[in-house]
Amino acid sequence: MNAFAQNILFIFYIWNCICIILLNIRINNIISIEYFKKLGSEVVMAVTIKEVAKLANVSPSTVSRVIADNPRISDATKQKVYKAMKEIDYHPNAIARSLVSKTTKTIGLILPNSDEDLFVNPFFIQIMRGISHYAQKKGYYIMYTYSDNEDQEVEYISSLMNTRRVDGIILPTVRKDDKCIDYLKKSNYPFVVIGKPENTQGISWVDNDNFHAMYSVVNFLIQKGERKIAFIGGAATLNVTINRLEGYKKAMESIGEEIDEDMIEVAEFTEKSGYDAMKKILSKSKPTAVVTTDDLIAFGASKAIYESSDQTISIVGFNNTPLAAYRNPSLSSVDINSEELGYYAVKLLINKLENENTYINNYVIDTKLVERESTK
């Protein structure tokens, strides 16, 4: 498949994902709870509730308590109010209901991306799809925001907490000495992280076994006779990079290979960064295989290999993005079940918010290597 066809396929994939996500996601810059409060949602609520109260022959405060599902209201009264609401086709405004119940039914998602590449990395798109699927089933919305750096993320978290726009927060990445986790823990605010923190005490998290996943990939290449295996990871501060690099090193040491630092590079999660990292490796050494921690990195590395080397170099990516199957050669990649990571992250958070199954505080999601032409 040529580059033009690959780009068209990618555009269709991205558009499909965006459509699915936006059915359920409430965008931070468009809808603000504080904004609606100032515009008089309380007035709209008061007028409509008075009509329901009059028809049901109860007080407006009773209608408000029924909307909030107050356990002190009898079932008979609730049914009477529900009947009145149905007769006049009244649907409680989500913002107004949040003012009564003290909950927003909204989850905050802090994405470590700039607006330019928010929808470019398929990993985050798949995470968001998984989050949206479960949240929608449970009647929750998603409010997301993106940032350029960790300090900005902390600022956004503080804003979401102080304005009570969300009931809880999901962090889709974990860093070493993570400032966001530290801030949320100190604030005692409900949150879940995608990625295993260094210290899991008191933290709910969802992750793959990244050490074992990378160890298995390197061992797979070793079984094929490879010995000179390079590694390209994401930012060195990310726990996922740290864990996968440990898996890589342990697998190499298991066959008596000395770790060659010239065969190890870090990169951003982009094709260009993967291309540059592979160029650096090829300028210093001659690997016969390379493992990467992301498909986008692998795509760039493949281009560098094609341009710079006459020999065939096996390559493996991570995330098993849809385009991996349509590269030339098609890319072997580890399927980390990104949608499940998102699905179980929001499941943990909603369980915590609703006091259900609180004895479960983490999920480990399986991975599977999907072998294609790049390792044959």
Coordinates of C-alpha atoms in Angstrom, one line a residue:
M1 CA 0.0 0.0 0.0
N2 CA 1.5 3.4 -1.0
A3 CA 1.9 6.4 1.3
F4 CA -1.2 8.2 -0.2
A5 CA -3.4 5.2 0.5
Q6 CA -2.0 4.9 4.1
N7 CA -2.7 8.5 4.8
I8 CA -6.3 8.2 3.5
L9 CA -6.9 5.2 5.7
F10 CA -5.5 7.0 8.7
I11 CA -7.7 10.0 8.1
F12 CA -10.8 7.8 8.0
Y13 CA -9.7 6.0 11.1
I14 CA -9.2 9.3 13.0
W15 CA -12.5 10.7 11.9
N16 CA -14.4 7.6 13.0
C17 CA -12.7 7.7 16.4
I18 CA -13.4 11.4 16.8
C19 CA -17.1 10.9 16.0
I20 CA -17.5 8.1 18.5
I21 CA -15.7 10.1 21.2
L22 CA -17.5 13.3 20.7
L23 CA -20.8 11.6 21.1
N24 CA -19.9 11.3 24.7
I25 CA -17.2 13.8 25.5
R26 CA -18.0 17.3 26.9
I27 CA -15.2 19.6 25.7
N28 CA -13.7 21.8 28.4
N29 CA -13.4 25.0 26.3
I30 CA -17.0 24.8 25.2
I31 CA -19.1 23.8 28.2
S32 CA -18.4 25.2 31.7
I33 CA -20.5 24.4 34.7
E34 CA -19.7 27.8 36.2
Y35 CA -20.7 29.5 33.0
F36 CA -24.1 27.9 33.0
K37 CA -24.6 28.8 36.6
K38 CA -24.0 32.4 35.8
L39 CA -26.4 32.3 32.9
G40 CA -29.2 31.4 35.1
S41 CA -29.7 27.7 35.0
E42 CA -31.1 28.1 38.5
V43 CA -33.9 30.2 37.1
V44 CA -34.7 27.6 34.4
M45 CA -34.6 24.9 37.0
A46 CA -36.9 26.8 39.4
V47 CA -39.6 27.5 36.8
T48 CA -39.7 23.9 35.5
I49 CA -39.6 22.3 38.9
K50 CA -42.5 24.5 40.0
E51 CA -44.6 23.1 37.2
V52 CA -43.7 19.5 38.1
A53 CA -44.4 20.2 41.8
K54 CA -47.8 21.8 41.0
L55 CA -48.8 18.8 38.9
A56 CA -47.6 16.2 41.4
N57 CA -49.0 18.2 44.3
V58 CA -45.7 18.3 46.2
S59 CA -43.3 21.1 47.0
P60 CA -40.5 22.2 44.6
S61 CA -37.9 21.1 47.1
T62 CA -39.4 17.6 47.0
V63 CA -39.0 17.5 43.3
S64 CA -35.4 18.5 43.6
R65 CA -34.8 15.7 46.1
V66 CA -36.4 13.2 43.8
I67 CA -34.2 14.4 40.9
A68 CA -31.2 13.9 43.3
D69 CA -32.5 10.4 44.2
N70 CA -32.6 11.3 47.9
P71 CA -33.2 8.1 49.9
R72 CA -35.5 10.0 52.3
I73 CA -38.2 10.4 49.7
S74 CA -40.7 7.5 49.7
D75 CA -41.1 5.4 46.6
A76 CA -44.7 6.5 46.3
T77 CA -43.8 10.1 46.2
K78 CA -41.0 9.4 43.7
Q79 CA -43.4 7.6 41.4
K80 CA -45.9 10.5 41.6
V81 CA -43.1 13.0 40.7
Y82 CA -41.8 10.8 37.9
K83 CA -45.3 10.5 36.5
A84 CA -45.7 14.3 36.5
M85 CA -42.3 14.8 34.8
K86 CA -43.3 12.4 32.1
E87 CA -46.7 14.1 31.5
I88 CA -45.1 17.5 30.9
D89 CA -42.1 15.9 29.1
Y90 CA -39.6 17.3 31.7
H91 CA -36.0 16.2 31.5
P92 CA -33.8 17.4 34.3
N93 CA -31.0 19.6 33.1
A94 CA -27.6 18.0 33.9
I95 CA -26.1 21.2 35.2
A96 CA -29.1 22.0 37.3
R97 CA -29.1 18.4 38.7
S98 CA -25.5 18.7 39.6
L99 CA -26.2 21.8 41.7
V100 CA -28.7 19.8 43.7
S101 CA -26.9 16.5 44.0
K102 CA -23.4 18.0 44.4
T103 CA -22.1 15.8 41.6
T104 CA -21.5 16.6 38.0
K105 CA -21.5 13.1 36.5
T106 CA -18.4 14.2 34.6
I107 CA -14.9 12.8 34.6
G108 CA -11.9 14.9 33.8
L109 CA -9.2 13.5 31.5
I110 CA -5.8 15.3 31.5
L111 CA -4.0 14.6 28.2
P112 CA -0.2 15.2 28.0
N113 CA -0.5 16.5 24.4
S114 CA -0.5 19.8 22.6
D115 CA -3.6 20.7 20.6
E116 CA -1.7 20.0 17.4
D117 CA -1.2 16.3 18.0
L118 CA -4.1 15.6 20.3
F119 CA -5.8 13.3 17.7
V120 CA -2.7 12.2 15.9
N121 CA -1.4 9.6 18.4
P122 CA -3.7 6.5 18.0
F123 CA -2.9 5.4 21.6
F124 CA -4.7 8.3 23.2
I125 CA -7.6 8.0 20.7
Q126 CA -8.1 4.3 21.7
I127 CA -7.8 5.2 25.4
M128 CA -10.5 7.8 25.0
R129 CA -12.8 5.3 23.1
G130 CA -12.5 2.8 26.0
I131 CA -13.2 5.5 28.6
S132 CA -16.2 6.8 26.6
H133 CA -17.8 3.4 26.2
Y134 CA -17.9 2.6 29.9
A135 CA -18.7 6.2 31.0
Q136 CA -21.7 6.3 28.6
K137 CA -23.1 3.1 30.0
K138 CA -22.9 4.6 33.5
G139 CA -24.4 8.0 32.5
Y140 CA -21.1 10.0 32.8
Y141 CA -19.7 12.6 30.5
I142 CA -16.0 13.1 29.8
M143 CA -14.3 16.6 30.0
Y144 CA -10.8 16.6 28.6
T145 CA -8.1 19.1 28.5
Y146 CA -4.6 18.9 27.0
S147 CA -1.3 20.5 28.1
D148 CA 2.2 21.2 27.0
N149 CA 4.0 20.2 30.2
E150 CA 3.6 18.7 33.6
D151 CA 3.3 22.0 35.5
Q152 CA 0.5 23.1 33.2
E153 CA -1.2 19.8 33.9
V154 CA -1.1 20.5 37.7
E155 CA -2.7 23.9 37.0
Y156 CA -5.5 22.4 35.0
I157 CA -6.1 19.8 37.7
S158 CA -6.3 22.5 40.3
S159 CA -8.8 24.5 38.2
L160 CA -11.0 21.5 37.7
M161 CA -11.0 20.6 41.4
N162 CA -11.5 24.2 42.7
T163 CA -14.5 24.9 40.3
R164 CA -15.9 21.4 41.0
R165 CA -16.4 20.8 37.3
V166 CA -15.6 17.1 37.5
D167 CA -16.2 14.4 40.1
G168 CA -12.8 12.7 39.5
I169 CA -9.8 12.7 37.2
I170 CA -8.0 10.2 35.0
L171 CA -4.3 10.6 34.2
P172 CA -3.4 8.6 31.0
T173 CA 0.4 8.6 31.7
V174 CA 2.7 8.2 34.7
R175 CA 6.0 9.9 35.2
K176 CA 8.8 9.3 37.6
D177 CA 8.2 11.6 40.7
D178 CA 4.9 12.5 39.1
K179 CA 3.7 16.0 40.2
C180 CA 0.1 15.3 39.2
I181 CA -0.2 12.2 41.3
D182 CA 1.4 13.9 44.3
Y183 CA -1.0 16.9 44.0
L184 CA -4.1 14.7 43.7
K185 CA -3.0 12.5 46.6
K186 CA -2.4 15.5 48.9
S187 CA -5.7 16.9 47.9
N188 CA -7.5 13.6 48.6
Y189 CA -9.3 13.9 45.3
P190 CA -10.7 10.9 43.4
F191 CA -8.4 9.8 40.6
V192 CA -7.1 6.9 38.6
V193 CA -3.9 6.6 36.6
I194 CA -3.2 4.6 33.4
G195 CA 0.3 3.3 34.2
K196 CA 1.7 1.7 37.3
P197 CA 3.1 4.4 39.7
E198 CA 6.4 3.8 41.5
N199 CA 4.5 3.8 44.8
T200 CA 1.1 2.2 44.4
Q201 CA 0.0 2.8 48.1
G202 CA -3.4 4.4 48.0
I203 CA -3.5 4.8 44.3
S204 CA -5.9 3.1 41.8
W205 CA -4.2 2.2 38.5
V206 CA -4.5 0.2 35.3
D207 CA -1.6 -0.9 33.2
N208 CA 0.0 -3.7 31.2
D209 CA 3.0 -5.7 32.6
N210 CA 5.4 -3.6 30.6
F211 CA 8.5 -5.3 31.8
H212 CA 7.3 -8.7 30.8
A213 CA 5.8 -7.4 27.5
M214 CA 9.2 -6.1 26.4
Y215 CA 11.1 -9.0 27.8
S216 CA 8.9 -11.3 25.7
V217 CA 9.4 -9.3 22.6
V218 CA 13.2 -9.3 22.9
N219 CA 13.2 -13.0 23.7
F220 CA 11.0 -13.6 20.6
L221 CA 13.7 -11.9 18.5
I222 CA 16.5 -13.8 20.3
Q223 CA 14.7 -17.1 19.4
K224 CA 14.9 -16.0 15.8
G225 CA 18.6 -15.7 16.1
E226 CA 18.9 -12.0 16.7
R227 CA 21.7 -10.8 19.0
K228 CA 22.4 -7.2 18.1
I229 CA 19.0 -5.7 19.2
A230 CA 18.6 -1.9 19.5
F231 CA 16.0 -0.1 21.7
I232 CA 14.1 3.1 21.1
G233 CA 11.9 4.3 23.9
G234 CA 9.7 7.2 24.8
A235 CA 10.8 10.0 27.3
A236 CA 13.1 8.6 29.9
T237 CA 10.9 10.1 32.7
L238 CA 7.9 8.0 31.8
N239 CA 7.4 4.9 33.9
V240 CA 6.3 2.9 30.8
T241 CA 9.7 3.7 29.2
I242 CA 11.6 2.8 32.4
N243 CA 9.8 -0.6 32.7
R244 CA 10.1 -1.6 29.1
L245 CA 13.8 -0.6 29.1
E246 CA 14.3 -2.8 32.1
G247 CA 12.6 -5.7 30.3
Y248 CA 14.9 -5.2 27.3
K249 CA 18.0 -5.1 29.3
K250 CA 17.1 -8.2 31.3
A251 CA 16.4 -10.2 28.2
M252 CA 19.7 -9.2 26.6
E253 CA 21.5 -10.1 29.8
S254 CA 19.8 -13.5 29.9
I255 CA 21.8 -14.5 26.8
G256 CA 25.1 -13.0 28.1
E257 CA 25.0 -9.9 25.9
E258 CA 26.6 -6.8 27.3
I259 CA 24.3 -3.8 27.2
D260 CA 25.5 -1.4 24.5
E261 CA 24.4 2.1 25.3
D262 CA 25.0 3.1 21.6
M263 CA 22.1 0.9 20.8
I264 CA 19.7 2.7 23.1
E265 CA 17.9 5.9 22.3
V266 CA 14.9 7.8 23.5
A267 CA 12.3 9.7 21.4
E268 CA 9.1 11.6 21.4
F269 CA 6.0 9.6 20.3
T270 CA 6.3 10.8 16.7
E271 CA 7.5 9.4 13.4
K272 CA 10.1 12.2 13.0
S273 CA 11.5 11.5 16.5
G274 CA 11.7 7.8 15.7
Y275 CA 13.4 8.5 12.5
D276 CA 16.0 10.8 14.2
A277 CA 16.6 8.2 16.9
M278 CA 17.2 5.4 14.5
K279 CA 19.6 7.6 12.4
K280 CA 21.7 8.1 15.6
I281 CA 21.8 4.4 16.3
L282 CA 22.8 3.5 12.8
S283 CA 25.6 6.1 12.8
K284 CA 27.2 4.4 15.8
S285 CA 26.3 0.7 15.5
K286 CA 25.0 -2.1 13.3
P287 CA 21.9 -3.6 14.9
T288 CA 20.1 -6.6 13.2
A289 CA 16.9 -5.8 15.0
V290 CA 15.2 -2.9 16.9
V291 CA 12.4 -2.8 19.4
T292 CA 10.5 0.4 20.0
T293 CA 7.9 1.4 22.6
D294 CA 5.4 2.9 20.2
D295 CA 4.2 2.3 16.6
L296 CA 4.7 5.9 15.6
I297 CA 8.4 5.6 16.7
A298 CA 8.6 2.4 14.8
F299 CA 7.2 4.0 11.6
G300 CA 9.9 6.6 11.7
A301 CA 12.6 4.1 12.5
S302 CA 11.6 2.0 9.5
K303 CA 12.0 5.0 7.2
A304 CA 15.5 5.6 8.6
I305 CA 16.4 1.9 8.1
Y306 CA 15.1 2.0 4.5
E307 CA 17.2 5.1 3.7
S308 CA 20.4 4.2 5.6
S309 CA 20.9 0.5 5.5
D310 CA 21.3 -2.2 2.8
Q311 CA 20.6 -5.0 5.2
T312 CA 17.2 -6.1 6.5
I313 CA 16.7 -5.0 10.1
S314 CA 13.8 -6.6 12.0
I315 CA 11.6 -4.1 13.9
V316 CA 8.8 -4.3 16.5
G317 CA 6.4 -1.6 17.7
F318 CA 4.0 -1.2 20.5
N319 CA 0.2 -0.4 20.6
N320 CA -0.7 -2.4 17.4
T321 CA -2.3 0.7 15.9
P322 CA -4.6 0.2 12.8
L323 CA -2.0 1.4 10.4
A324 CA 0.6 -1.1 11.5
A325 CA -1.0 -3.8 9.3
Y326 CA -0.8 -1.5 6.2
R327 CA 2.8 -0.4 6.3
N328 CA 5.3 -1.7 3.8
P329 CA 6.5 -4.0 5.2
S330 CA 3.6 -4.5 7.7
L331 CA 4.8 -3.8 11.2
S332 CA 5.0 -6.5 14.0
S333 CA 3.5 -4.8 17.1
V334 CA 2.5 -5.6 20.6
D335 CA -1.2 -5.2 21.1
I336 CA -1.6 -3.6 24.6
N337 CA -5.4 -3.5 24.4
S338 CA -5.5 0.3 24.7
E339 CA -9.3 0.5 24.8
E340 CA -9.4 -1.9 27.7
L341 CA -6.9 0.3 29.6
G342 CA -9.3 3.2 29.2
Y343 CA -12.4 1.1 29.9
Y344 CA -11.1 -0.3 33.2
A345 CA -9.6 3.1 34.3
V346 CA -12.9 4.8 34.2
K347 CA -14.6 1.7 35.7
L348 CA -12.2 1.9 38.7
L349 CA -12.9 5.6 39.1
I350 CA -16.7 5.4 38.8
N351 CA -16.7 2.4 41.3
K352 CA -14.8 4.7 43.7
L353 CA -17.2 7.6 43.2
E354 CA -20.2 5.3 43.7
N355 CA -18.7 3.2 46.5
E356 CA -18.9 -0.1 44.5
N357 CA -16.2 -2.8 44.6
T358 CA -13.8 -0.5 46.4
Y359 CA -11.6 -3.5 47.3
I360 CA -10.4 -3.6 43.7
N361 CA -7.7 -0.9 43.1
N362 CA -5.9 -2.0 40.0
Y363 CA -6.2 -4.0 36.8
V364 CA -3.4 -5.5 34.7
I365 CA -4.3 -5.8 31.1
D366 CA -2.9 -8.6 28.9
T367 CA -0.6 -7.9 25.9
K368 CA 0.0 -10.0 22.8
L369 CA 2.6 -9.7 20.0
V370 CA 1.1 -9.6 16.6
E371 CA 3.7 -10.8 14.2
R372 CA 3.8 -9.3 10.7
E373 CA 6.3 -8.9 7.8
S374 CA 8.8 -6.7 9.7
T375 CA 10.1 -9.6 11.7
K376 CA 9.9 -12.4 9.1

